Short mmCIF file of C-alpha atoms and ligand atoms in Angstrom, two decimals:
data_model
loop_
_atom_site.label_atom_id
_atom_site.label_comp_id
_atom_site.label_asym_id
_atom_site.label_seq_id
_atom_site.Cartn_x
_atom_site.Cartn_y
_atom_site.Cartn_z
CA UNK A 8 0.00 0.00 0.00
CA UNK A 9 1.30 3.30 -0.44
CA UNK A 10 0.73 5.11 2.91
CA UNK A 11 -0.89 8.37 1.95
CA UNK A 12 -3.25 9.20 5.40
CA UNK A 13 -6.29 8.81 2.49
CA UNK A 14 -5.07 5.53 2.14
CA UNK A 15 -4.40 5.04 5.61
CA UNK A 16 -7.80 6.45 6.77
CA UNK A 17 -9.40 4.19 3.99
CA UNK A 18 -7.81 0.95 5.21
CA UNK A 19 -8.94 1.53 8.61
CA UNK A 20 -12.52 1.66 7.75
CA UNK A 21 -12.11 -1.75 5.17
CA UNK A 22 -10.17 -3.69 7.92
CA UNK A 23 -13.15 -2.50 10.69
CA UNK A 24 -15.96 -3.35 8.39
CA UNK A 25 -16.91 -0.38 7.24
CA UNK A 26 -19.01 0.56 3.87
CA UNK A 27 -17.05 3.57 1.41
CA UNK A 28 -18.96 6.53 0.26
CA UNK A 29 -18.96 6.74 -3.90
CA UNK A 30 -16.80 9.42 -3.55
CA UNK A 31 -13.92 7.10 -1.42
CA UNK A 32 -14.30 4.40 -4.16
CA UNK A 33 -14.42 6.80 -6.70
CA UNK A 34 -10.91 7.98 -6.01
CA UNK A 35 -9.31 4.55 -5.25
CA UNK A 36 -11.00 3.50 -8.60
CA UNK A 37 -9.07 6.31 -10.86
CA UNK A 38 -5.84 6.15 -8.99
CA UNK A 39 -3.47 4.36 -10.74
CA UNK A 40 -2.17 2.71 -7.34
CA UNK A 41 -3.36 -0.71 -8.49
CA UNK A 42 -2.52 -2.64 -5.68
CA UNK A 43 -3.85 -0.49 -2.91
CA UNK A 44 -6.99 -1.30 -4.40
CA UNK A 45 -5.77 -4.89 -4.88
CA UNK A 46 -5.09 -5.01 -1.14
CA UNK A 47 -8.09 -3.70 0.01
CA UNK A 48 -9.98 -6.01 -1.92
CA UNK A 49 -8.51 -8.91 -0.65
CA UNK A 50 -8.77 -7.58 2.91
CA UNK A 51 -12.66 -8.53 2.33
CA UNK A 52 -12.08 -11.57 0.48
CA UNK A 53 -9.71 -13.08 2.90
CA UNK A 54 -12.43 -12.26 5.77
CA UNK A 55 -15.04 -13.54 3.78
CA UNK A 56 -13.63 -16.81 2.02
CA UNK A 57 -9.35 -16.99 3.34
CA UNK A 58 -7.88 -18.79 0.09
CA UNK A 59 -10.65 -20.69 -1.16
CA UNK A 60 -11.69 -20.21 -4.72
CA UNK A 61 -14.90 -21.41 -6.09
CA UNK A 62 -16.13 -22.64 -9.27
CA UNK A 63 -18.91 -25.14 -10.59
CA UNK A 64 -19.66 -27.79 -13.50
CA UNK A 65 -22.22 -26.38 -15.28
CA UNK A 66 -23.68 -25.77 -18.14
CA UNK A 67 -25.41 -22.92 -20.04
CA UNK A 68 -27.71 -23.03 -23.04
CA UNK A 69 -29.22 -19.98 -25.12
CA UNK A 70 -32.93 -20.92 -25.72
CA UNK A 71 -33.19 -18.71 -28.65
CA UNK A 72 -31.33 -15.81 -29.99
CA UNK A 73 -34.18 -14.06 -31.43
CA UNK A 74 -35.08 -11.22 -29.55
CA UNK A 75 -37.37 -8.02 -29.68
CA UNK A 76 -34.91 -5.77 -28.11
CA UNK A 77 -31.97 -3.92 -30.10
CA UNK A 78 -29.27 -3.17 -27.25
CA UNK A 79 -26.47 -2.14 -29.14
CA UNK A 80 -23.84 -3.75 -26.64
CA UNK A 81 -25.48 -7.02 -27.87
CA UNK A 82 -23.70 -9.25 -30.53
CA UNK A 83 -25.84 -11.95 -29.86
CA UNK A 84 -29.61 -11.04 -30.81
CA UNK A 85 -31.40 -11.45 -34.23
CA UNK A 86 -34.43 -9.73 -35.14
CA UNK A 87 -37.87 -11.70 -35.81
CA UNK A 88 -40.44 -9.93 -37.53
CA UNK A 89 -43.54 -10.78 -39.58
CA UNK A 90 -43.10 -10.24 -43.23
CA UNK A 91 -46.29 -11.35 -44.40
CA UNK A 92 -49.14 -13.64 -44.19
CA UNK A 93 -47.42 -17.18 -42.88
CA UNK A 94 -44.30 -15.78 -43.13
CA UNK A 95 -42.16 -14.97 -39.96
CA UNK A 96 -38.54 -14.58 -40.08
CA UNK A 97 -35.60 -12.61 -39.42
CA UNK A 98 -35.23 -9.14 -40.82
CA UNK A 99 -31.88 -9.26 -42.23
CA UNK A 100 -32.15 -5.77 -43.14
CA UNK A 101 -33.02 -4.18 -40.27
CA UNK A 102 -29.58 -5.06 -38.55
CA UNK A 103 -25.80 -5.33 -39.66
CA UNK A 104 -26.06 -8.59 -37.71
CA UNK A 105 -26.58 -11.72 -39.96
CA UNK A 106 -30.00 -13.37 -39.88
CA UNK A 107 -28.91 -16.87 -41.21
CA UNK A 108 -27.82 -17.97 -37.84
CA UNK A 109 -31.48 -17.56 -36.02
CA UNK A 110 -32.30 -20.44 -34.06
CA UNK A 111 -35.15 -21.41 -31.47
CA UNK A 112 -34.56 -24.59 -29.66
CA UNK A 113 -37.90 -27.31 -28.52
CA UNK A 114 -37.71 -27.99 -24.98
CA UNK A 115 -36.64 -31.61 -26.12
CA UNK A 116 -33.40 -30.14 -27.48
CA UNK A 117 -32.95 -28.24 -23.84
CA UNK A 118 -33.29 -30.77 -21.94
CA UNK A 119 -31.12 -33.57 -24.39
CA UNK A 120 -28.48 -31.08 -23.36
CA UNK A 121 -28.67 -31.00 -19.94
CA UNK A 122 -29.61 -34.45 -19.88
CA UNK A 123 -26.03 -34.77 -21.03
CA UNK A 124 -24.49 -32.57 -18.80
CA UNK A 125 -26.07 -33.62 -15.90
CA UNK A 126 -24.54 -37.51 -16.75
CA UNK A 127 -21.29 -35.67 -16.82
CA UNK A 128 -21.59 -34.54 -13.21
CA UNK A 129 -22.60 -31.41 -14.09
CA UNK A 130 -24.93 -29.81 -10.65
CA UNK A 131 -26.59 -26.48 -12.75
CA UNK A 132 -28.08 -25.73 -15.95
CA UNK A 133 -27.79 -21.51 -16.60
CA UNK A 134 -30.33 -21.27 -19.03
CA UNK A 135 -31.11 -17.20 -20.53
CA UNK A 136 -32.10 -16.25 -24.29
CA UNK A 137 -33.32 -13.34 -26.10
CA UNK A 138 -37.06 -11.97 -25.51
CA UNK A 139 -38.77 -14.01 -27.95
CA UNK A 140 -41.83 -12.72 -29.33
CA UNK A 141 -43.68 -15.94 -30.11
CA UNK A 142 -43.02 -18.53 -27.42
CA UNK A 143 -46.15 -19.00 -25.10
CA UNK A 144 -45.11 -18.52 -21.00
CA UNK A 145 -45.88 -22.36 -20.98
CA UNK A 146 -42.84 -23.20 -22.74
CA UNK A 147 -40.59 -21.60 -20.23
CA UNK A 148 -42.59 -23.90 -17.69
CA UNK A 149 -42.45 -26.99 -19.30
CA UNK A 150 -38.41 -26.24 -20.02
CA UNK A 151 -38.00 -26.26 -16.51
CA UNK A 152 -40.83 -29.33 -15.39
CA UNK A 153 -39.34 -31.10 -18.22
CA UNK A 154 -35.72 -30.65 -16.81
CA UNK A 155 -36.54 -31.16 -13.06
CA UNK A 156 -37.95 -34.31 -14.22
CA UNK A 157 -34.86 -35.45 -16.12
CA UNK A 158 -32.39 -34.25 -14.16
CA UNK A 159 -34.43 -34.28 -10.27
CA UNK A 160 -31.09 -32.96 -8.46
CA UNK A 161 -29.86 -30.19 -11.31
CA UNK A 162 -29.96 -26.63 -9.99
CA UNK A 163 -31.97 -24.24 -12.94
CA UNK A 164 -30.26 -21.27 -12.41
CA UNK A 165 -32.54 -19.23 -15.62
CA UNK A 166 -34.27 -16.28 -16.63
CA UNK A 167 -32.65 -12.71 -16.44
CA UNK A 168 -34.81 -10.47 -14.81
CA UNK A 169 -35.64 -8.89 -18.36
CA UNK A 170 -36.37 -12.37 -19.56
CA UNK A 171 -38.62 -12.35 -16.37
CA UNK A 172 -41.12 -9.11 -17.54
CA UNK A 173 -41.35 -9.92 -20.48
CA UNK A 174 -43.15 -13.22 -19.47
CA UNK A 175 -45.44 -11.52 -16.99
CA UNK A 176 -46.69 -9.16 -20.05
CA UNK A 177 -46.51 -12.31 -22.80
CA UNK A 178 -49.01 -14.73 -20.48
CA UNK A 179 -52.46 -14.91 -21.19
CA UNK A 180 -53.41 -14.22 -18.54
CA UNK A 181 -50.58 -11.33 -18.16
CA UNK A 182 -49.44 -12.26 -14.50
CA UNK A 183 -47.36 -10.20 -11.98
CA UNK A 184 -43.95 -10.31 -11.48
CA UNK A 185 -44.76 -12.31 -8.12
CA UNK A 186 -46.98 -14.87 -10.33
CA UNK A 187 -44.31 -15.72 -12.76
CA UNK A 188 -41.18 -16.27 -10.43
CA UNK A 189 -43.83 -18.77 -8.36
CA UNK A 190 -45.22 -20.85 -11.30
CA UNK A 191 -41.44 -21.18 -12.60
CA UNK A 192 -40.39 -22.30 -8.96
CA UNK A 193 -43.25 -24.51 -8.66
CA UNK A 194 -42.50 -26.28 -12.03
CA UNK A 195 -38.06 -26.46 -10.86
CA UNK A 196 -36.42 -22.87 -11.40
CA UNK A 197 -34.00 -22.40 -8.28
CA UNK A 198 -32.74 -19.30 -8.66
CA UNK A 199 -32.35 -16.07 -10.71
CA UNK A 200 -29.15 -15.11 -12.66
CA UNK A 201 -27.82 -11.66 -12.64
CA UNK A 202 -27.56 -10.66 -16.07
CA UNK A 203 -29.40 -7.55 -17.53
CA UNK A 204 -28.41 -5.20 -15.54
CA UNK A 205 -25.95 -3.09 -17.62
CA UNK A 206 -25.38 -0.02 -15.72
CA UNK A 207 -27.70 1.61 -13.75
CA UNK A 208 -27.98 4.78 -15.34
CA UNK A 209 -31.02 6.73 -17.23
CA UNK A 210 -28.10 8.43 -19.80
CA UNK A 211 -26.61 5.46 -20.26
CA UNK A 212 -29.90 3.08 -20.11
CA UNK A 213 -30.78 6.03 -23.14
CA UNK A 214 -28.20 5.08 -25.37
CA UNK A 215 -27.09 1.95 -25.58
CA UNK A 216 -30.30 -0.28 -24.39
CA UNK A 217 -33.12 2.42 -24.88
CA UNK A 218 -35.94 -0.50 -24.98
CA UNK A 219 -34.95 -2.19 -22.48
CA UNK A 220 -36.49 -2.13 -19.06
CA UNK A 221 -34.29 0.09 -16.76
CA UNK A 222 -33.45 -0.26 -13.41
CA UNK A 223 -36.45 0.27 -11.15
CA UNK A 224 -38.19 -2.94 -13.07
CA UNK A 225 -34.94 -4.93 -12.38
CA UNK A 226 -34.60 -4.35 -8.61
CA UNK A 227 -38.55 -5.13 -8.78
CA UNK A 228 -37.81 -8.41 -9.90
CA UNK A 229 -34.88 -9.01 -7.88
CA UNK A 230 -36.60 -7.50 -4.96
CA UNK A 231 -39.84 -9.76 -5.29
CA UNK A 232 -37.50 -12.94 -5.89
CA UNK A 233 -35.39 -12.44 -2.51
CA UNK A 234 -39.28 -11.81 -0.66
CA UNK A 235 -40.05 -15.06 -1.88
CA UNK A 236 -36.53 -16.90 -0.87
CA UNK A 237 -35.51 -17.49 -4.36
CA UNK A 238 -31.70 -15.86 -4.80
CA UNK A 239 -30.22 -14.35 -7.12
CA UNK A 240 -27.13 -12.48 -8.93
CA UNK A 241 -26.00 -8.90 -9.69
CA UNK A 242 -24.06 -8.28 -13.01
CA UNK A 243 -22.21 -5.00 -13.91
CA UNK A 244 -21.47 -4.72 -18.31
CA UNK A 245 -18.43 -2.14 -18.16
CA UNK A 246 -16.21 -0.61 -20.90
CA UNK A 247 -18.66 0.24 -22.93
CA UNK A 248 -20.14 4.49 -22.99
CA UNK A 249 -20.38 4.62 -19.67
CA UNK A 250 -18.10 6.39 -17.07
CA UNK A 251 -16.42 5.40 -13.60
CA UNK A 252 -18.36 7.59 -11.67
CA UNK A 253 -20.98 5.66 -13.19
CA UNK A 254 -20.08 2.19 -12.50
CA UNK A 255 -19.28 3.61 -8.52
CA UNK A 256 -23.05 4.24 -8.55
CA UNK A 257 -24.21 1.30 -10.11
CA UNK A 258 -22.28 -0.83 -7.57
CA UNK A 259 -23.81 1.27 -4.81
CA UNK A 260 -27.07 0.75 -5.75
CA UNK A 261 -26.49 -3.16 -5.24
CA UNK A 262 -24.95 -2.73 -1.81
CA UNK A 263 -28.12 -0.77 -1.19
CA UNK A 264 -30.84 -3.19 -2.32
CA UNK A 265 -28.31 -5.96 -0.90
CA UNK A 266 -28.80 -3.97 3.04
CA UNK A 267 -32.37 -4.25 2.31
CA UNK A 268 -32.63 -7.84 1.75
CA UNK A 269 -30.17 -8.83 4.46
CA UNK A 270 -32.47 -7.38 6.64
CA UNK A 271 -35.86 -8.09 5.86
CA UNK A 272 -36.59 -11.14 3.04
CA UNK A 273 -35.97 -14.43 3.26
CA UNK A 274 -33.15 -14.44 0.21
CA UNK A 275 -30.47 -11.96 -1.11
CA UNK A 276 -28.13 -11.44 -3.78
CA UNK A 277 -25.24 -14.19 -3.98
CA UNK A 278 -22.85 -12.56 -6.00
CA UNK A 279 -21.65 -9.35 -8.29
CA UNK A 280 -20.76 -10.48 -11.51
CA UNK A 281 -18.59 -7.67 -13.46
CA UNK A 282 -18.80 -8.19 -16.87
CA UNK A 283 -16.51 -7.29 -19.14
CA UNK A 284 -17.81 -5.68 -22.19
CA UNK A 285 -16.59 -7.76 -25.47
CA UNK A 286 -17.30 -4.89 -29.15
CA UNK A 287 -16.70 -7.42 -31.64
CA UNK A 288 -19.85 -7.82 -33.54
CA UNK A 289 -22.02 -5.09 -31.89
CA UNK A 290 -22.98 -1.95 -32.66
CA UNK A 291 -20.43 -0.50 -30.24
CA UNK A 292 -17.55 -2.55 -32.20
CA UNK A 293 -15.62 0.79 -32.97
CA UNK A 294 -15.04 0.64 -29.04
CA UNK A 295 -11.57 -0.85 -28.01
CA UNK A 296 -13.20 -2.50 -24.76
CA UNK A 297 -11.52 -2.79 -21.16
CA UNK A 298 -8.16 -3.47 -21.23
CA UNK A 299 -6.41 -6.08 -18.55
CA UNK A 300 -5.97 -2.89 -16.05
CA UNK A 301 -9.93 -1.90 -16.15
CA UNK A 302 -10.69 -5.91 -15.58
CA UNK A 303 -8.62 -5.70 -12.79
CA UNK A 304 -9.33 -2.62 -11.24
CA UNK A 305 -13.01 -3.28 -12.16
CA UNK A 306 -13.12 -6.76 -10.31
CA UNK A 307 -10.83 -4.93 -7.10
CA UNK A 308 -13.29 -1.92 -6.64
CA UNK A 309 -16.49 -4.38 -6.93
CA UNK A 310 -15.11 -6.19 -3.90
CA UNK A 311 -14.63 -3.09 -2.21
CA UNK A 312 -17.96 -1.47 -2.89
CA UNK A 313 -19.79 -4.37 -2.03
CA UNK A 314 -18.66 -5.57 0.88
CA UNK A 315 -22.22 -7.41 1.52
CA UNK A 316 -22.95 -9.34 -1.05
CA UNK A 317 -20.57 -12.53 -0.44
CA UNK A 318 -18.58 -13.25 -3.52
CA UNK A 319 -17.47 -11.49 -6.68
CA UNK A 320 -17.21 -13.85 -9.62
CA UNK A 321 -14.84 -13.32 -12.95
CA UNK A 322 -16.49 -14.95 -15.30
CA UNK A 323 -13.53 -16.42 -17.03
CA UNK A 324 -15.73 -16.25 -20.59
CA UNK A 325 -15.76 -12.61 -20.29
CA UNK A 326 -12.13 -11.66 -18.62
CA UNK A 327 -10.54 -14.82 -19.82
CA UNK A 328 -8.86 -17.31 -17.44
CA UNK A 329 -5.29 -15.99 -17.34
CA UNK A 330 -6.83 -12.39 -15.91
CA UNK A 331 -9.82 -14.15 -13.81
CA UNK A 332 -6.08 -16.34 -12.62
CA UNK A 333 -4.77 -13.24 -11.38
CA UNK A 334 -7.55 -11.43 -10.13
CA UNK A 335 -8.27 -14.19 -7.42
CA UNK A 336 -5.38 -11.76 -5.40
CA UNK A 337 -7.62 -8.55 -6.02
CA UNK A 338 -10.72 -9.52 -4.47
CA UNK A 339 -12.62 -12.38 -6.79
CA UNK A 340 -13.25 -15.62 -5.27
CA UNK A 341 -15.40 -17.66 -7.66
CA UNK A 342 -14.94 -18.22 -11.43
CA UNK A 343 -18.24 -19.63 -12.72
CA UNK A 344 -17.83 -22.85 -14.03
CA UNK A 345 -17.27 -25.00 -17.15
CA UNK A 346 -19.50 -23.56 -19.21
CA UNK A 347 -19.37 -26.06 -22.05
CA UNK A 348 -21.22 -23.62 -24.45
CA UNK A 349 -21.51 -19.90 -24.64
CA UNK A 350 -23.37 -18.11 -27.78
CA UNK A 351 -23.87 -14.89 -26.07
CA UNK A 352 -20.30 -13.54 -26.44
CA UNK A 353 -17.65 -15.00 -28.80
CA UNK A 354 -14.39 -12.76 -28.76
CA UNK A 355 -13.00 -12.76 -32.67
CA UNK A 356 -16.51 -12.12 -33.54
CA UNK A 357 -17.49 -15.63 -35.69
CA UNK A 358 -15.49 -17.25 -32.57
CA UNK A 359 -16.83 -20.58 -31.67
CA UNK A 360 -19.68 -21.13 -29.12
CA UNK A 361 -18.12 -24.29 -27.66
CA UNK A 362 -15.88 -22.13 -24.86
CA UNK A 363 -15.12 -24.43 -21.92
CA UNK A 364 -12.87 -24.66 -19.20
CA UNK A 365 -12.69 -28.69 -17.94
CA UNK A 366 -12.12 -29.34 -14.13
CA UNK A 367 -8.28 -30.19 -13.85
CA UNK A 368 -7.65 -26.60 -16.10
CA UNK A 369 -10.10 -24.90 -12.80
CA UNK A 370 -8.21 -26.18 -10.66
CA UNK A 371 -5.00 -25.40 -11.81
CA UNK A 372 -5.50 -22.19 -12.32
CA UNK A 373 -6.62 -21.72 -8.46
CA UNK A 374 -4.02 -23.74 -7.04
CA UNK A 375 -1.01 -21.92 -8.77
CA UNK A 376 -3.02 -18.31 -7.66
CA UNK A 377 -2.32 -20.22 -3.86
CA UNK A 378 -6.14 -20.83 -3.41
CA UNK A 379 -7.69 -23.93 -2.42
CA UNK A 380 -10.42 -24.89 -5.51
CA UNK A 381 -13.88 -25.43 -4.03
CA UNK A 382 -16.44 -27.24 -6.10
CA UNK A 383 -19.57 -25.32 -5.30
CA UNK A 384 -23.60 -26.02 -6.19
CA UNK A 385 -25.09 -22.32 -7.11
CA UNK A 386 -25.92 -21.59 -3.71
CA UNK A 387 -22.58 -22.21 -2.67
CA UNK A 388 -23.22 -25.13 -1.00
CA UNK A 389 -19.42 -27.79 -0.64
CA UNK A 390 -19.80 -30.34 -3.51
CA UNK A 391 -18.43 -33.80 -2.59
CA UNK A 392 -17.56 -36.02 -5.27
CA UNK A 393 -15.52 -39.23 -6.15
CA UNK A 394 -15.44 -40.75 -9.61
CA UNK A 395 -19.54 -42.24 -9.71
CA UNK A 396 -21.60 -40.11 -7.73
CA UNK A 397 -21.62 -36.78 -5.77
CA UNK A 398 -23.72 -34.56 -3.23
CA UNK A 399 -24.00 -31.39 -1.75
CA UNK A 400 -22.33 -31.55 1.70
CA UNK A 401 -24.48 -32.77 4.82
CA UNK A 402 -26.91 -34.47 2.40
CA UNK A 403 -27.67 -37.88 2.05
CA UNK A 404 -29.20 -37.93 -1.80
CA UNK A 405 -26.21 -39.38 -4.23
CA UNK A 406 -26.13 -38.35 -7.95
CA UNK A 407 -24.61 -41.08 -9.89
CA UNK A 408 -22.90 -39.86 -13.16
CA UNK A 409 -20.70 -41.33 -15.71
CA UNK A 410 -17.50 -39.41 -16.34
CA UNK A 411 -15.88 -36.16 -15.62
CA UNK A 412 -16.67 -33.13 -17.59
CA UNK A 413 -13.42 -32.71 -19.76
CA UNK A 414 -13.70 -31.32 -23.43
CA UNK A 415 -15.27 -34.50 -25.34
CA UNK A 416 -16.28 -34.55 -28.58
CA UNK A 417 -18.85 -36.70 -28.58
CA UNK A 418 -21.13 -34.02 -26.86
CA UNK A 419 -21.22 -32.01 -29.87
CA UNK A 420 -23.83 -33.41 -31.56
CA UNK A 421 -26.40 -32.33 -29.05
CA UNK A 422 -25.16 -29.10 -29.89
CA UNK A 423 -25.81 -28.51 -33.02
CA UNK A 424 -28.51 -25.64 -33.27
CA UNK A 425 -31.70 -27.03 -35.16
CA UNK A 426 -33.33 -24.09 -36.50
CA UNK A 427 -37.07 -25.12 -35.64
CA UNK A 428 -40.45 -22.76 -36.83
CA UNK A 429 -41.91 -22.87 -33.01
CA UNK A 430 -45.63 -22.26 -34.19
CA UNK A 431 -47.54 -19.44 -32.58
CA UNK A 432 -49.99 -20.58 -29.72
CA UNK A 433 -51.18 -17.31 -30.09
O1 LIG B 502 -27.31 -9.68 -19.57
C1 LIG B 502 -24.34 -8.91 -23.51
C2 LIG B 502 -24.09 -9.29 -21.03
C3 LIG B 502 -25.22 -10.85 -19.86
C4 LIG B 502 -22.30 -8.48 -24.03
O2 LIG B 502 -25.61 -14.87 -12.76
C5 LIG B 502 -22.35 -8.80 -22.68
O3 LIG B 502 -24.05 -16.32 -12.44
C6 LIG B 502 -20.09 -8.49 -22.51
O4 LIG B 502 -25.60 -12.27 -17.02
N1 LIG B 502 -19.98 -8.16 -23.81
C7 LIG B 502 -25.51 -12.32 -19.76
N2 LIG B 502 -21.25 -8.81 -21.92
C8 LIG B 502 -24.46 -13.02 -18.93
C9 LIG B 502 -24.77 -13.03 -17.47
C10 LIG B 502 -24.09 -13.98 -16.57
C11 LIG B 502 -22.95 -14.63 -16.99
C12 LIG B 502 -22.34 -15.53 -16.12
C13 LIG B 502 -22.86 -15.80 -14.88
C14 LIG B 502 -24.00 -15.14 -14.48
C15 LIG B 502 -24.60 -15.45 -13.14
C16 LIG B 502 -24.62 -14.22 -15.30
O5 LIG B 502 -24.15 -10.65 -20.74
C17 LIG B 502 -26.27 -9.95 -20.43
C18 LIG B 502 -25.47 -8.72 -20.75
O6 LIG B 502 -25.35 -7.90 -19.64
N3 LIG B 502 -23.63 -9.04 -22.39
N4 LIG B 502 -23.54 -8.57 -24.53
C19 LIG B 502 -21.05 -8.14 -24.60
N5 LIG B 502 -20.94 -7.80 -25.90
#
């Protein structure tokens, strides 16, 4: 640390416990002292977690990548519009984004792949798409029936709180928020991920994800979820048109909602999620995107502004796992997991979606950062596993499964994107 009495003064509140004012995190954000901020970070993730560093094997799946919004951070959606009578496809022209590479998948094809994973060992299925205009509310049920059913010890971590409106105004009858998250818990959803957030911000909400519902509708969500025990995650998208003073805010905001839920529901946020924003292929490609010292520094000052919410996750797919490696000593604790698939970002912009991480390259990473890997389930429960079978700690249930996750071949075939005309139950 360099001793400067700021610094000093700033310490002393971190090592007591204490919460810093936007303006304190503000300045240890911009000042190029890297590892002050480093230090303080780890302060909190030392108290929190020592030298432990978590990570899960899991599996995500894009339902669809048609969607009616046009953020223009977004590489990943495809328009869907009606052209005429019995005709509904993508509108290449209305976007520089290709349309030949639409696809919707059937619940079958959801839940062949995490029928898969889930024989692999794999203990969660992260399941988010686009806001499709066509697919009935029942089809997000039956995904997750269908899966629980399959797979009866999987966690479904699914449905963005974005994802999570847009139901409530798509079912017939339209339902509240509070309807929704109870009929997709009563047919297997166990908890909420933390994307669509962006920044909290109405100038930057304005410009680069106009459409898109803004921040009071996604506290609502996560606010009615953690009344109703379900838990959920907190995501930041940086390095894109917004500024530091902006991010300082957005992260204080989660503390904030985080106080309330500590104190009176029954669930809270799990973890802050800082995502790194990747141009290549969005609207927003002419951006250069964070470099290694904003990942850091963005990862550090999340730890330090949030001292509440228990763990700050690099997802490795977005900061890549040589910088989520290193940031494990500036405040992260938990990498995600191995991921398998991932359409929503590719970095080289046609990159492949097959962007996984197997168990032994996890681990390796932690253990030469000096941190003790913990296999975790998504609510952060100890995983115990030998080579057939494992279970969440203090449990008696056994899943059996038949070999490690490792990258294997043969699993691409359940892959491959079928590009299915879901008809209208409209
Ligand atoms: O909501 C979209 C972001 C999010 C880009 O909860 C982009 O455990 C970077 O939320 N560059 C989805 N980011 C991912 C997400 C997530 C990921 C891992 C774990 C968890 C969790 C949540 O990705 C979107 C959006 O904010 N995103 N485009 C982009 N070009």
């Amino acid at each position: 640390m360099i001793a400067s009495s700021a610094n000093l003064e700033l310490r002393a509140k971190i090592v007591a416990g204490e919460q810093l004012s936007a303006e304190e995190g503000l300045a240890l954000y911009e000042s190029p002292d890297l590892h002050t901020l480093g230090e303080f970070a780890n302060i909190i993730r030392e108290r929190l977690h020592g030298r432990k560093a978590y990570f899960n094997i899991n599996r995500h799946i894009n339902y669809t990548n048609f969607c009616v919004l046009r953020c223009k951070f977004c590489s990943f959606y495809r328009p869907y519009v009606k052209t005429g009578e019995g005709d509904e496809s993508a509108a290449p022209e209305e976007s520089s984004l290709a349309a030949s590479d639409t696809y919707e998948l059937s619940v079958f094809e959801i839940v062949e792949r995490a029928k898969v994973a889930y024989a692999r060992g794999a203990t969660e299925v992260h399941i988010v798409g686009g806001l499709h205009p066509k697919l009935p509310f029942t089809y997000y049920t039956h995904m997750c029936k269908a899966i629980r059913e399959a797979c009866p010890y999987m966690h479904i971590k699914a449905f963005t709180a974005i994802e999570i409106i847009h139901f409530s105004r798509i079912a017939k009858p339209r339902l509240s928020i509070a309807q929704v998250l109870s009929q997709l818990r009563d047919a297997g959803l166990g908890s909420l991920p933390g994307g669509g957030a962006e920044i909290f911000d109405d100038r930057v909400h304005e410009e680069a994800f106009m459409n898109k519902v803004g921040e009071e509708e996604w506290f609502e969500v996560h606010r009615t979820a953690h009344k109703l025990g379900i838990f959920t995650n907190a995501t930041m998208l940086y390095g894109h048109i917004e500024t530091p003073a902006e991010r300082i805010a957005h992260l204080v905001k989660l503390r904030e909602h985080q106080e309330e839920s500590l104190r009176s529901r029954m669930a809270h946020f799990n973890c802050v999620i800082p995502l790194s924003f990747i141009p290549d292929g969005s609207d927003l490609s002419h951006l250069p995107g964070p470099d290694g010292l904003t990942d850091l520094k963005t990862l550090a000052i999340s730890r330090v502004m949030c001292p509440n919410i228990p763990h700050i996750k690099a997802f490795w797919i977005m900061q890549t796992p040589k910088l989520a490696q290193v940031s494990l000593s500036y405040g992260v604790d938990d990498f995600d997991g191995t991921v398998v698939y991932y359409d929503i970002t590719k970095r080289e912009g046609a990159g492949t979606t097959h962007q996984e991480l197997t168990v032994d390259r996890l681990k390796r990473l932690m253990v030469e950062a000096d941190c003790t890997p913990v296999e975790r389930d998504t609510l952060y429960r100890r995983i115990v596993r030998d080579e057939k079978s494992w279970h969440v700690e203090g449990e008696s249930w056994l899943v059996p499964f038949e070999a490690m996750p490792a990258g294997d071949a043969s699993d691409a075939a359940t892959q491959e994107t079928v590009q299915l005309r879901i008809a209208s139950n409209d």
